[in-house]
Amino acid sequence: MAQDSYLVGLIGSGIGHSLSPELHEREADRQGARYLYRLLDLAVLGMSPGDARRLVDAARDCGFNGLNITYPCKQLIVPHLDELSTTAARLGAVNTVVFRADGRTVGHNTDITGFRAAFLRGLPGASVRHVVQLGAGGAGSAVAHALFDLGVARLTVVDTAADRADALVRALNKEAGAERADVCPKESLGRELAHADGLVNASPVGMPAHPGMPLPADMLHGDLWVVDLVYRPLRTALLEAARSRRCEVLHGGGMLVHQAADAFREFTGIEPSRSAMLADFADLTAGPQAHT
């Protein structure tokens, strides 16, 4: 049964510009619920990613109903939770923690459903014969599994941490029962992209704290669709370079909204209005500050 009020938060690093508080609180207002969403920024608190467990425990003890978890803690927090949903266990990454009445912590992952919904809405009919993905962290794991669910025949994963990319590819192939995923060293990225259908940036490159391009612009070509999970700014250097080459593009806003809607439902038991939350996102990013 839904409550009258909720206290939730977000744990991550460099999250001062997050739109999650507004998205959650606006939807709660529409639903007639009192809802307070707090940012627990590791950088502001002078804490390291390894301190995320302490923050989760403190939030539970202070009466929070749940937490969202973002970069760089989505995988680090997994061993410290009491239970995992089937999806979170499948991915080995958590972006939503619900505190049960008995004090147990339950990890969920709404990134996978959020990406899948955003992709189907933003790039309907896009070819998924061969996709190249940059990044194999917590968000990357969710996106890779979502791409398999969307029917990708071959997924090539690139990550600066080779062991992380190897682990993700092994998990994907074990689940699929076939060699549908492979690892690509960065020096071979151009050759892979030359014949690929799509590119997904699931790395932090493009965020304000990690500015720039995750690959040379001359690797992009007009037959490629490009997805960047970054949503602040909306016009990342990668998407601008892709647009200049007439690529179909998709920013990270849709995934943000759909994963937020799923997390809101986990926290409250209330089914949110996704169309209204998408309109909220459009309103919140209407100004020039959303693009810088």
PDB file of C-alpha atoms in Angstrom:
ATOM      1  CA  MET A   1       0.000   0.000   0.000  1.00  0.00           C
ATOM      2  CA  ALA A   2       1.272   3.492  -0.865  1.00  0.00           C
ATOM      3  CA  GLN A   3       2.355   5.756   1.989  1.00  0.00           C
ATOM      4  CA  ASP A   4       1.647   9.460   2.501  1.00  0.00           C
ATOM      5  CA  SER A   5       5.300  10.548   2.356  1.00  0.00           C
ATOM      6  CA  TYR A   6       8.642   9.296   1.071  1.00  0.00           C
ATOM      7  CA  LEU A   7      12.296  10.138   1.606  1.00  0.00           C
ATOM      8  CA  VAL A   8      14.670   8.942  -1.119  1.00  0.00           C
ATOM      9  CA  GLY A   9      18.079   9.935  -2.473  1.00  0.00           C
ATOM     10  CA  LEU A  10      20.831   9.461  -5.014  1.00  0.00           C
ATOM     11  CA  ILE A  11      24.367   8.245  -4.274  1.00  0.00           C
ATOM     12  CA  GLY A  12      27.065   9.057  -6.820  1.00  0.00           C
ATOM     13  CA  SER A  13      29.979  11.346  -7.576  1.00  0.00           C
ATOM     14  CA  GLY A  14      29.628  14.718  -9.297  1.00  0.00           C
ATOM     15  CA  ILE A  15      25.821  14.552  -9.311  1.00  0.00           C
ATOM     16  CA  GLY A  16      25.077  18.199  -8.504  1.00  0.00           C
ATOM     17  CA  HIS A  17      23.332  18.763 -11.842  1.00  0.00           C
ATOM     18  CA  SER A  18      21.178  15.616 -11.658  1.00  0.00           C
ATOM     19  CA  LEU A  19      17.572  16.021 -12.821  1.00  0.00           C
ATOM     20  CA  SER A  20      16.398  13.060 -10.749  1.00  0.00           C
ATOM     21  CA  PRO A  21      15.145  15.148  -7.798  1.00  0.00           C
ATOM     22  CA  GLU A  22      12.879  17.240 -10.037  1.00  0.00           C
ATOM     23  CA  LEU A  23      11.640  14.259 -12.043  1.00  0.00           C
ATOM     24  CA  HIS A  24      10.705  12.273  -8.935  1.00  0.00           C
ATOM     25  CA  GLU A  25       9.264  15.161  -6.941  1.00  0.00           C
ATOM     26  CA  ARG A  26       7.152  16.499  -9.823  1.00  0.00           C
ATOM     27  CA  GLU A  27       5.632  13.067 -10.399  1.00  0.00           C
ATOM     28  CA  ALA A  28       4.950  12.675  -6.675  1.00  0.00           C
ATOM     29  CA  ASP A  29       3.132  16.030  -6.674  1.00  0.00           C
ATOM     30  CA  ARG A  30       0.898  14.800  -9.496  1.00  0.00           C
ATOM     31  CA  GLN A  31       0.182  11.638  -7.514  1.00  0.00           C
ATOM     32  CA  GLY A  32      -0.643  13.578  -4.353  1.00  0.00           C
ATOM     33  CA  ALA A  33       2.292  12.174  -2.367  1.00  0.00           C
ATOM     34  CA  ARG A  34       4.797  14.048  -0.193  1.00  0.00           C
ATOM     35  CA  TYR A  35       8.214  13.168  -1.581  1.00  0.00           C
ATOM     36  CA  LEU A  36      11.685  14.463  -0.749  1.00  0.00           C
ATOM     37  CA  TYR A  37      14.637  13.515  -2.944  1.00  0.00           C
ATOM     38  CA  ARG A  38      18.154  14.235  -1.650  1.00  0.00           C
ATOM     39  CA  LEU A  39      21.542  14.140  -3.401  1.00  0.00           C
ATOM     40  CA  LEU A  40      24.293  12.272  -1.517  1.00  0.00           C
ATOM     41  CA  ASP A  41      27.317  13.367  -3.561  1.00  0.00           C
ATOM     42  CA  LEU A  42      30.528  11.549  -2.698  1.00  0.00           C
ATOM     43  CA  ALA A  43      32.600  14.427  -4.083  1.00  0.00           C
ATOM     44  CA  VAL A  44      30.807  16.988  -1.915  1.00  0.00           C
ATOM     45  CA  LEU A  45      30.974  14.759   1.161  1.00  0.00           C
ATOM     46  CA  GLY A  46      34.683  14.070   0.687  1.00  0.00           C
ATOM     47  CA  MET A  47      34.032  10.327   0.422  1.00  0.00           C
ATOM     48  CA  SER A  48      35.288   7.662  -1.981  1.00  0.00           C
ATOM     49  CA  PRO A  49      33.224   5.150  -3.990  1.00  0.00           C
ATOM     50  CA  GLY A  50      34.148   2.549  -1.390  1.00  0.00           C
ATOM     51  CA  ASP A  51      32.190   4.564   1.173  1.00  0.00           C
ATOM     52  CA  ALA A  52      28.891   3.979  -0.642  1.00  0.00           C
ATOM     53  CA  ARG A  53      28.034   1.143   1.731  1.00  0.00           C
ATOM     54  CA  ARG A  54      28.312   3.497   4.701  1.00  0.00           C
ATOM     55  CA  LEU A  55      25.944   5.933   3.008  1.00  0.00           C
ATOM     56  CA  VAL A  56      23.418   3.190   2.261  1.00  0.00           C
ATOM     57  CA  ASP A  57      23.485   2.039   5.888  1.00  0.00           C
ATOM     58  CA  ALA A  58      23.199   5.622   7.154  1.00  0.00           C
ATOM     59  CA  ALA A  59      20.264   6.371   4.850  1.00  0.00           C
ATOM     60  CA  ARG A  60      18.439   3.248   6.016  1.00  0.00           C
ATOM     61  CA  ASP A  61      19.030   4.153   9.652  1.00  0.00           C
ATOM     62  CA  CYS A  62      17.779   7.708   9.018  1.00  0.00           C
ATOM     63  CA  GLY A  63      14.461   6.482   7.669  1.00  0.00           C
ATOM     64  CA  PHE A  64      14.949   6.711   3.909  1.00  0.00           C
ATOM     65  CA  ASN A  65      12.572   4.597   1.811  1.00  0.00           C
ATOM     66  CA  GLY A  66      15.192   3.944  -0.836  1.00  0.00           C
ATOM     67  CA  LEU A  67      18.095   5.190  -2.913  1.00  0.00           C
ATOM     68  CA  ASN A  68      19.136   5.496  -6.498  1.00  0.00           C
ATOM     69  CA  ILE A  69      22.751   4.554  -7.197  1.00  0.00           C
ATOM     70  CA  THR A  70      24.800   5.991 -10.044  1.00  0.00           C
ATOM     71  CA  TYR A  71      28.399   6.229 -11.302  1.00  0.00           C
ATOM     72  CA  PRO A  72      30.728   4.975  -9.917  1.00  0.00           C
ATOM     73  CA  CYS A  73      28.916   2.787  -7.366  1.00  0.00           C
ATOM     74  CA  LYS A  74      26.474   0.582  -9.312  1.00  0.00           C
ATOM     75  CA  GLN A  75      28.652  -2.519  -9.148  1.00  0.00           C
ATOM     76  CA  LEU A  76      30.512  -1.732  -5.923  1.00  0.00           C
ATOM     77  CA  ILE A  77      27.332  -1.726  -3.859  1.00  0.00           C
ATOM     78  CA  VAL A  78      26.104  -5.167  -4.969  1.00  0.00           C
ATOM     79  CA  PRO A  79      27.981  -7.323  -2.399  1.00  0.00           C
ATOM     80  CA  HIS A  80      26.678  -5.219   0.471  1.00  0.00           C
ATOM     81  CA  LEU A  81      22.947  -5.659  -0.135  1.00  0.00           C
ATOM     82  CA  ASP A  82      20.740  -8.295   1.466  1.00  0.00           C
ATOM     83  CA  GLU A  83      18.830  -9.250  -1.680  1.00  0.00           C
ATOM     84  CA  LEU A  84      18.910  -8.649  -5.423  1.00  0.00           C
ATOM     85  CA  SER A  85      16.054  -8.686  -7.898  1.00  0.00           C
ATOM     86  CA  THR A  86      16.376 -11.171 -10.745  1.00  0.00           C
ATOM     87  CA  THR A  87      17.394  -8.380 -13.125  1.00  0.00           C
ATOM     88  CA  ALA A  88      19.989  -6.899 -10.769  1.00  0.00           C
ATOM     89  CA  ALA A  89      21.518 -10.325 -10.180  1.00  0.00           C
ATOM     90  CA  ARG A  90      21.577 -10.918 -13.935  1.00  0.00           C
ATOM     91  CA  LEU A  91      23.478  -7.666 -14.499  1.00  0.00           C
ATOM     92  CA  GLY A  92      25.698  -7.585 -11.430  1.00  0.00           C
ATOM     93  CA  ALA A  93      24.797  -3.914 -11.042  1.00  0.00           C
ATOM     94  CA  VAL A  94      22.238  -1.968  -9.011  1.00  0.00           C
ATOM     95  CA  ASN A  95      20.799   1.500  -9.602  1.00  0.00           C
ATOM     96  CA  THR A  96      17.887   1.313  -7.139  1.00  0.00           C
ATOM     97  CA  VAL A  97      17.898   0.168  -3.512  1.00  0.00           C
ATOM     98  CA  VAL A  98      14.630  -0.281  -1.629  1.00  0.00           C
ATOM     99  CA  PHE A  99      14.581  -0.417   2.186  1.00  0.00           C
ATOM    100  CA  ARG A 100      11.994  -2.904   3.381  1.00  0.00           C
ATOM    101  CA  ALA A 101      10.042  -2.447   6.581  1.00  0.00           C
ATOM    102  CA  ASP A 102      12.200  -5.128   8.255  1.00  0.00           C
ATOM    103  CA  GLY A 103      15.363  -3.153   7.410  1.00  0.00           C
ATOM    104  CA  ARG A 104      16.589  -5.442   4.644  1.00  0.00           C
ATOM    105  CA  THR A 105      18.105  -3.818   1.559  1.00  0.00           C
ATOM    106  CA  VAL A 106      16.875  -4.988  -1.855  1.00  0.00           C
ATOM    107  CA  GLY A 107      18.762  -4.040  -5.015  1.00  0.00           C
ATOM    108  CA  HIS A 108      17.013  -3.490  -8.339  1.00  0.00           C
ATOM    109  CA  ASN A 109      18.164  -2.359 -11.771  1.00  0.00           C
ATOM    110  CA  THR A 110      15.867  -0.118 -13.788  1.00  0.00           C
ATOM    111  CA  ASP A 111      18.570   0.909 -16.290  1.00  0.00           C
ATOM    112  CA  ILE A 112      17.889  -2.119 -18.489  1.00  0.00           C
ATOM    113  CA  THR A 113      14.171  -1.418 -18.847  1.00  0.00           C
ATOM    114  CA  GLY A 114      14.851   2.315 -19.112  1.00  0.00           C
ATOM    115  CA  PHE A 115      17.272   1.901 -22.010  1.00  0.00           C
ATOM    116  CA  ARG A 116      15.057  -0.587 -23.816  1.00  0.00           C
ATOM    117  CA  ALA A 117      12.024   1.714 -23.654  1.00  0.00           C
ATOM    118  CA  ALA A 118      14.047   4.757 -24.736  1.00  0.00           C
ATOM    119  CA  PHE A 119      15.630   2.922 -27.676  1.00  0.00           C
ATOM    120  CA  LEU A 120      12.325   1.586 -28.991  1.00  0.00           C
ATOM    121  CA  ARG A 121      10.799   5.053 -28.743  1.00  0.00           C
ATOM    122  CA  GLY A 122      13.759   7.030 -30.089  1.00  0.00           C
ATOM    123  CA  LEU A 123      15.177   4.741 -32.791  1.00  0.00           C
ATOM    124  CA  PRO A 124      12.271   2.598 -33.982  1.00  0.00           C
ATOM    125  CA  GLY A 125      13.267   0.134 -36.663  1.00  0.00           C
ATOM    126  CA  ALA A 126      17.002   0.734 -36.253  1.00  0.00           C
ATOM    127  CA  SER A 127      19.204  -2.088 -37.524  1.00  0.00           C
ATOM    128  CA  VAL A 128      20.857  -4.065 -34.735  1.00  0.00           C
ATOM    129  CA  ARG A 129      22.923  -6.530 -36.723  1.00  0.00           C
ATOM    130  CA  HIS A 130      26.205  -5.285 -35.202  1.00  0.00           C
ATOM    131  CA  VAL A 131      26.539  -2.730 -32.399  1.00  0.00           C
ATOM    132  CA  VAL A 132      29.703  -1.336 -30.801  1.00  0.00           C
ATOM    133  CA  GLN A 133      29.466  -0.292 -27.146  1.00  0.00           C
ATOM    134  CA  LEU A 134      31.941   1.913 -25.301  1.00  0.00           C
ATOM    135  CA  GLY A 135      31.967   1.205 -21.569  1.00  0.00           C
ATOM    136  CA  ALA A 136      31.413  -1.957 -19.537  1.00  0.00           C
ATOM    137  CA  GLY A 137      30.637  -0.495 -16.118  1.00  0.00           C
ATOM    138  CA  GLY A 138      27.320  -0.546 -14.276  1.00  0.00           C
ATOM    139  CA  ALA A 139      25.341   1.329 -16.929  1.00  0.00           C
ATOM    140  CA  GLY A 140      27.210  -0.509 -19.680  1.00  0.00           C
ATOM    141  CA  SER A 141      26.224  -3.882 -18.268  1.00  0.00           C
ATOM    142  CA  ALA A 142      22.546  -2.898 -18.254  1.00  0.00           C
ATOM    143  CA  VAL A 143      22.681  -1.489 -21.779  1.00  0.00           C
ATOM    144  CA  ALA A 144      24.491  -4.546 -23.150  1.00  0.00           C
ATOM    145  CA  HIS A 145      21.834  -6.892 -21.786  1.00  0.00           C
ATOM    146  CA  ALA A 146      19.102  -4.588 -23.080  1.00  0.00           C
ATOM    147  CA  LEU A 147      20.698  -4.654 -26.533  1.00  0.00           C
ATOM    148  CA  PHE A 148      20.627  -8.456 -26.462  1.00  0.00           C
ATOM    149  CA  ASP A 149      16.944  -8.270 -25.499  1.00  0.00           C
ATOM    150  CA  LEU A 150      16.423  -5.953 -28.486  1.00  0.00           C
ATOM    151  CA  GLY A 151      17.837  -8.595 -30.802  1.00  0.00           C
ATOM    152  CA  VAL A 152      21.415  -7.456 -31.414  1.00  0.00           C
ATOM    153  CA  ALA A 153      23.162 -10.224 -33.350  1.00  0.00           C
ATOM    154  CA  ARG A 154      26.701  -9.147 -32.458  1.00  0.00           C
ATOM    155  CA  LEU A 155      27.862  -6.777 -29.723  1.00  0.00           C
ATOM    156  CA  THR A 156      31.452  -5.526 -29.584  1.00  0.00           C
ATOM    157  CA  VAL A 157      32.500  -4.096 -26.207  1.00  0.00           C
ATOM    158  CA  VAL A 158      35.335  -1.601 -25.695  1.00  0.00           C
ATOM    159  CA  ASP A 159      36.526  -0.456 -22.276  1.00  0.00           C
ATOM    160  CA  THR A 160      39.717   1.068 -20.915  1.00  0.00           C
ATOM    161  CA  ALA A 161      39.652  -1.673 -18.257  1.00  0.00           C
ATOM    162  CA  ALA A 162      40.177  -4.842 -20.303  1.00  0.00           C
ATOM    163  CA  ASP A 163      39.234  -7.165 -17.439  1.00  0.00           C
ATOM    164  CA  ARG A 164      35.894  -5.404 -17.028  1.00  0.00           C
ATOM    165  CA  ALA A 165      35.098  -5.766 -20.724  1.00  0.00           C
ATOM    166  CA  ASP A 166      36.128  -9.445 -20.641  1.00  0.00           C
ATOM    167  CA  ALA A 167      33.886 -10.116 -17.646  1.00  0.00           C
ATOM    168  CA  LEU A 168      30.867  -8.501 -19.301  1.00  0.00           C
ATOM    169  CA  VAL A 169      31.383 -10.387 -22.560  1.00  0.00           C
ATOM    170  CA  ARG A 170      31.724 -13.705 -20.732  1.00  0.00           C
ATOM    171  CA  ALA A 171      28.481 -13.041 -18.845  1.00  0.00           C
ATOM    172  CA  LEU A 172      26.639 -12.081 -22.030  1.00  0.00           C
ATOM    173  CA  ASN A 173      27.795 -15.125 -23.964  1.00  0.00           C
ATOM    174  CA  LYS A 174      27.033 -17.449 -21.070  1.00  0.00           C
ATOM    175  CA  GLU A 175      23.498 -16.098 -20.882  1.00  0.00           C
ATOM    176  CA  ALA A 176      22.955 -16.155 -24.647  1.00  0.00           C
ATOM    177  CA  GLY A 177      24.447 -19.606 -25.112  1.00  0.00           C
ATOM    178  CA  ALA A 178      26.335 -18.323 -28.147  1.00  0.00           C
ATOM    179  CA  GLU A 179      29.301 -16.137 -29.059  1.00  0.00           C
ATOM    180  CA  ARG A 180      27.234 -13.022 -29.731  1.00  0.00           C
ATOM    181  CA  ALA A 181      29.518 -10.661 -27.790  1.00  0.00           C
ATOM    182  CA  ASP A 182      33.224  -9.962 -28.185  1.00  0.00           C
ATOM    183  CA  VAL A 183      35.889  -7.588 -26.864  1.00  0.00           C
ATOM    184  CA  CYS A 184      37.646  -5.091 -29.078  1.00  0.00           C
ATOM    185  CA  PRO A 185      40.912  -3.350 -28.175  1.00  0.00           C
ATOM    186  CA  LYS A 186      40.686   0.412 -28.610  1.00  0.00           C
ATOM    187  CA  GLU A 187      43.215   0.393 -31.437  1.00  0.00           C
ATOM    188  CA  SER A 188      40.825  -1.755 -33.510  1.00  0.00           C
ATOM    189  CA  LEU A 189      37.765   0.417 -32.852  1.00  0.00           C
ATOM    190  CA  GLY A 190      37.829   2.176 -36.220  1.00  0.00           C
ATOM    191  CA  ARG A 191      37.830  -1.094 -38.124  1.00  0.00           C
ATOM    192  CA  GLU A 192      34.859  -2.411 -36.122  1.00  0.00           C
ATOM    193  CA  LEU A 193      32.846   0.782 -36.557  1.00  0.00           C
ATOM    194  CA  ALA A 194      33.398   0.876 -40.312  1.00  0.00           C
ATOM    195  CA  HIS A 195      30.883  -1.957 -40.784  1.00  0.00           C
ATOM    196  CA  ALA A 196      28.729  -1.540 -37.651  1.00  0.00           C
ATOM    197  CA  ASP A 197      25.086  -0.454 -37.544  1.00  0.00           C
ATOM    198  CA  GLY A 198      25.217   1.393 -34.259  1.00  0.00           C
ATOM    199  CA  LEU A 199      27.393   2.893 -31.531  1.00  0.00           C
ATOM    200  CA  VAL A 200      26.475   3.286 -27.854  1.00  0.00           C
ATOM    201  CA  ASN A 201      28.531   5.428 -25.497  1.00  0.00           C
ATOM    202  CA  ALA A 202      28.050   3.962 -22.021  1.00  0.00           C
ATOM    203  CA  SER A 203      31.251   5.530 -20.699  1.00  0.00           C
ATOM    204  CA  PRO A 204      31.338   8.743 -18.612  1.00  0.00           C
ATOM    205  CA  VAL A 205      33.182  10.628 -21.361  1.00  0.00           C
ATOM    206  CA  GLY A 206      31.047  13.616 -22.315  1.00  0.00           C
ATOM    207  CA  MET A 207      29.881  14.427 -18.789  1.00  0.00           C
ATOM    208  CA  PRO A 208      31.017  17.772 -17.325  1.00  0.00           C
ATOM    209  CA  ALA A 209      33.572  15.964 -15.170  1.00  0.00           C
ATOM    210  CA  HIS A 210      34.839  13.986 -18.170  1.00  0.00           C
ATOM    211  CA  PRO A 211      34.590  16.354 -21.154  1.00  0.00           C
ATOM    212  CA  GLY A 212      35.506  15.499 -24.715  1.00  0.00           C
ATOM    213  CA  MET A 213      34.933  12.678 -27.176  1.00  0.00           C
ATOM    214  CA  PRO A 214      35.202   8.951 -26.368  1.00  0.00           C
ATOM    215  CA  LEU A 215      36.609   8.288 -29.868  1.00  0.00           C
ATOM    216  CA  PRO A 216      37.980  10.232 -32.845  1.00  0.00           C
ATOM    217  CA  ALA A 217      35.210  11.913 -34.839  1.00  0.00           C
ATOM    218  CA  ASP A 218      36.515  10.556 -38.140  1.00  0.00           C
ATOM    219  CA  MET A 219      35.469   7.040 -37.068  1.00  0.00           C
ATOM    220  CA  LEU A 220      31.807   8.048 -37.424  1.00  0.00           C
ATOM    221  CA  HIS A 221      29.948   7.574 -40.700  1.00  0.00           C
ATOM    222  CA  GLY A 222      26.467   8.276 -42.028  1.00  0.00           C
ATOM    223  CA  ASP A 223      25.282   4.652 -41.919  1.00  0.00           C
ATOM    224  CA  LEU A 224      25.759   4.574 -38.135  1.00  0.00           C
ATOM    225  CA  TRP A 225      23.174   5.387 -35.478  1.00  0.00           C
ATOM    226  CA  VAL A 226      24.703   6.814 -32.282  1.00  0.00           C
ATOM    227  CA  VAL A 227      23.366   6.693 -28.717  1.00  0.00           C
ATOM    228  CA  ASP A 228      25.028   8.646 -25.907  1.00  0.00           C
ATOM    229  CA  LEU A 229      23.799   7.817 -22.394  1.00  0.00           C
ATOM    230  CA  VAL A 230      24.970  11.233 -21.193  1.00  0.00           C
ATOM    231  CA  TYR A 231      22.105  13.716 -20.758  1.00  0.00           C
ATOM    232  CA  ARG A 232      23.946  16.643 -19.173  1.00  0.00           C
ATOM    233  CA  PRO A 233      24.801  18.137 -21.591  1.00  0.00           C
ATOM    234  CA  LEU A 234      22.223  16.960 -24.122  1.00  0.00           C
ATOM    235  CA  ARG A 235      24.435  18.070 -26.996  1.00  0.00           C
ATOM    236  CA  THR A 236      27.580  16.133 -26.244  1.00  0.00           C
ATOM    237  CA  ALA A 237      30.606  16.430 -28.496  1.00  0.00           C
ATOM    238  CA  LEU A 238      29.922  12.881 -29.686  1.00  0.00           C
ATOM    239  CA  LEU A 239      26.327  13.599 -30.712  1.00  0.00           C
ATOM    240  CA  GLU A 240      27.276  16.875 -32.388  1.00  0.00           C
ATOM    241  CA  ALA A 241      29.962  15.098 -34.412  1.00  0.00           C
ATOM    242  CA  ALA A 242      27.472  12.349 -35.293  1.00  0.00           C
ATOM    243  CA  ARG A 243      24.850  14.860 -36.415  1.00  0.00           C
ATOM    244  CA  SER A 244      27.375  16.571 -38.670  1.00  0.00           C
ATOM    245  CA  ARG A 245      27.830  13.213 -40.411  1.00  0.00           C
ATOM    246  CA  ARG A 246      24.044  12.709 -40.745  1.00  0.00           C
ATOM    247  CA  CYS A 247      23.870   9.866 -38.224  1.00  0.00           C
ATOM    248  CA  GLU A 248      20.622   9.143 -36.421  1.00  0.00           C
ATOM    249  CA  VAL A 249      21.237  10.063 -32.779  1.00  0.00           C
ATOM    250  CA  LEU A 250      19.667   9.532 -29.372  1.00  0.00           C
ATOM    251  CA  HIS A 251      20.666  11.304 -26.144  1.00  0.00           C
ATOM    252  CA  GLY A 252      20.427   9.841 -22.646  1.00  0.00           C
ATOM    253  CA  GLY A 253      17.305  11.726 -21.567  1.00  0.00           C
ATOM    254  CA  GLY A 254      14.854   9.003 -22.518  1.00  0.00           C
ATOM    255  CA  MET A 255      16.737   6.366 -20.561  1.00  0.00           C
ATOM    256  CA  LEU A 256      16.912   8.725 -17.568  1.00  0.00           C
ATOM    257  CA  VAL A 257      13.153   9.281 -17.574  1.00  0.00           C
ATOM    258  CA  HIS A 258      12.136   5.644 -18.053  1.00  0.00           C
ATOM    259  CA  GLN A 259      14.557   4.317 -15.411  1.00  0.00           C
ATOM    260  CA  ALA A 260      13.351   7.060 -13.040  1.00  0.00           C
ATOM    261  CA  ALA A 261       9.739   6.048 -13.646  1.00  0.00           C
ATOM    262  CA  ASP A 262      10.551   2.413 -12.868  1.00  0.00           C
ATOM    263  CA  ALA A 263      12.478   3.420  -9.729  1.00  0.00           C
ATOM    264  CA  PHE A 264       9.585   5.648  -8.602  1.00  0.00           C
ATOM    265  CA  ARG A 265       7.279   2.635  -8.849  1.00  0.00           C
ATOM    266  CA  GLU A 266       9.714   0.512  -6.791  1.00  0.00           C
ATOM    267  CA  PHE A 267       9.914   3.181  -4.079  1.00  0.00           C
ATOM    268  CA  THR A 268       6.209   3.951  -3.841  1.00  0.00           C
ATOM    269  CA  GLY A 269       4.159   1.162  -5.406  1.00  0.00           C
ATOM    270  CA  ILE A 270       2.511   3.875  -7.533  1.00  0.00           C
ATOM    271  CA  GLU A 271       2.485   3.568 -11.340  1.00  0.00           C
ATOM    272  CA  PRO A 272       3.840   6.892 -12.672  1.00  0.00           C
ATOM    273  CA  SER A 273       2.771   8.796 -15.768  1.00  0.00           C
ATOM    274  CA  ARG A 274       5.649   8.318 -18.198  1.00  0.00           C
ATOM    275  CA  SER A 275       4.285  10.805 -20.700  1.00  0.00           C
ATOM    276  CA  ALA A 276       4.122  13.462 -17.982  1.00  0.00           C
ATOM    277  CA  MET A 277       7.668  12.656 -16.823  1.00  0.00           C
ATOM    278  CA  LEU A 278       8.934  12.926 -20.414  1.00  0.00           C
ATOM    279  CA  ALA A 279       7.234  16.321 -20.619  1.00  0.00           C
ATOM    280  CA  ASP A 280       8.912  17.287 -17.332  1.00  0.00           C
ATOM    281  CA  PHE A 281      12.291  16.361 -18.788  1.00  0.00           C
ATOM    282  CA  ALA A 282      11.619  18.473 -21.880  1.00  0.00           C
ATOM    283  CA  ASP A 283      10.672  21.396 -19.642  1.00  0.00           C
ATOM    284  CA  LEU A 284      13.717  21.000 -17.397  1.00  0.00           C
ATOM    285  CA  THR A 285      16.082  20.904 -20.385  1.00  0.00           C
ATOM    286  CA  ALA A 286      14.454  23.674 -22.414  1.00  0.00           C
ATOM    287  CA  GLY A 287      17.003  26.298 -21.382  1.00  0.00           C
ATOM    288  CA  PRO A 288      20.534  26.728 -22.772  1.00  0.00           C
ATOM    289  CA  GLN A 289      22.058  25.422 -19.526  1.00  0.00           C
ATOM    290  CA  ALA A 290      20.949  21.923 -20.552  1.00  0.00           C
ATOM    291  CA  HIS A 291      23.371  22.013 -23.474  1.00  0.00           C
ATOM    292  CA  THR A 292      26.509  23.194 -21.702  1.00  0.00           C
TER     293      THR A 292
END
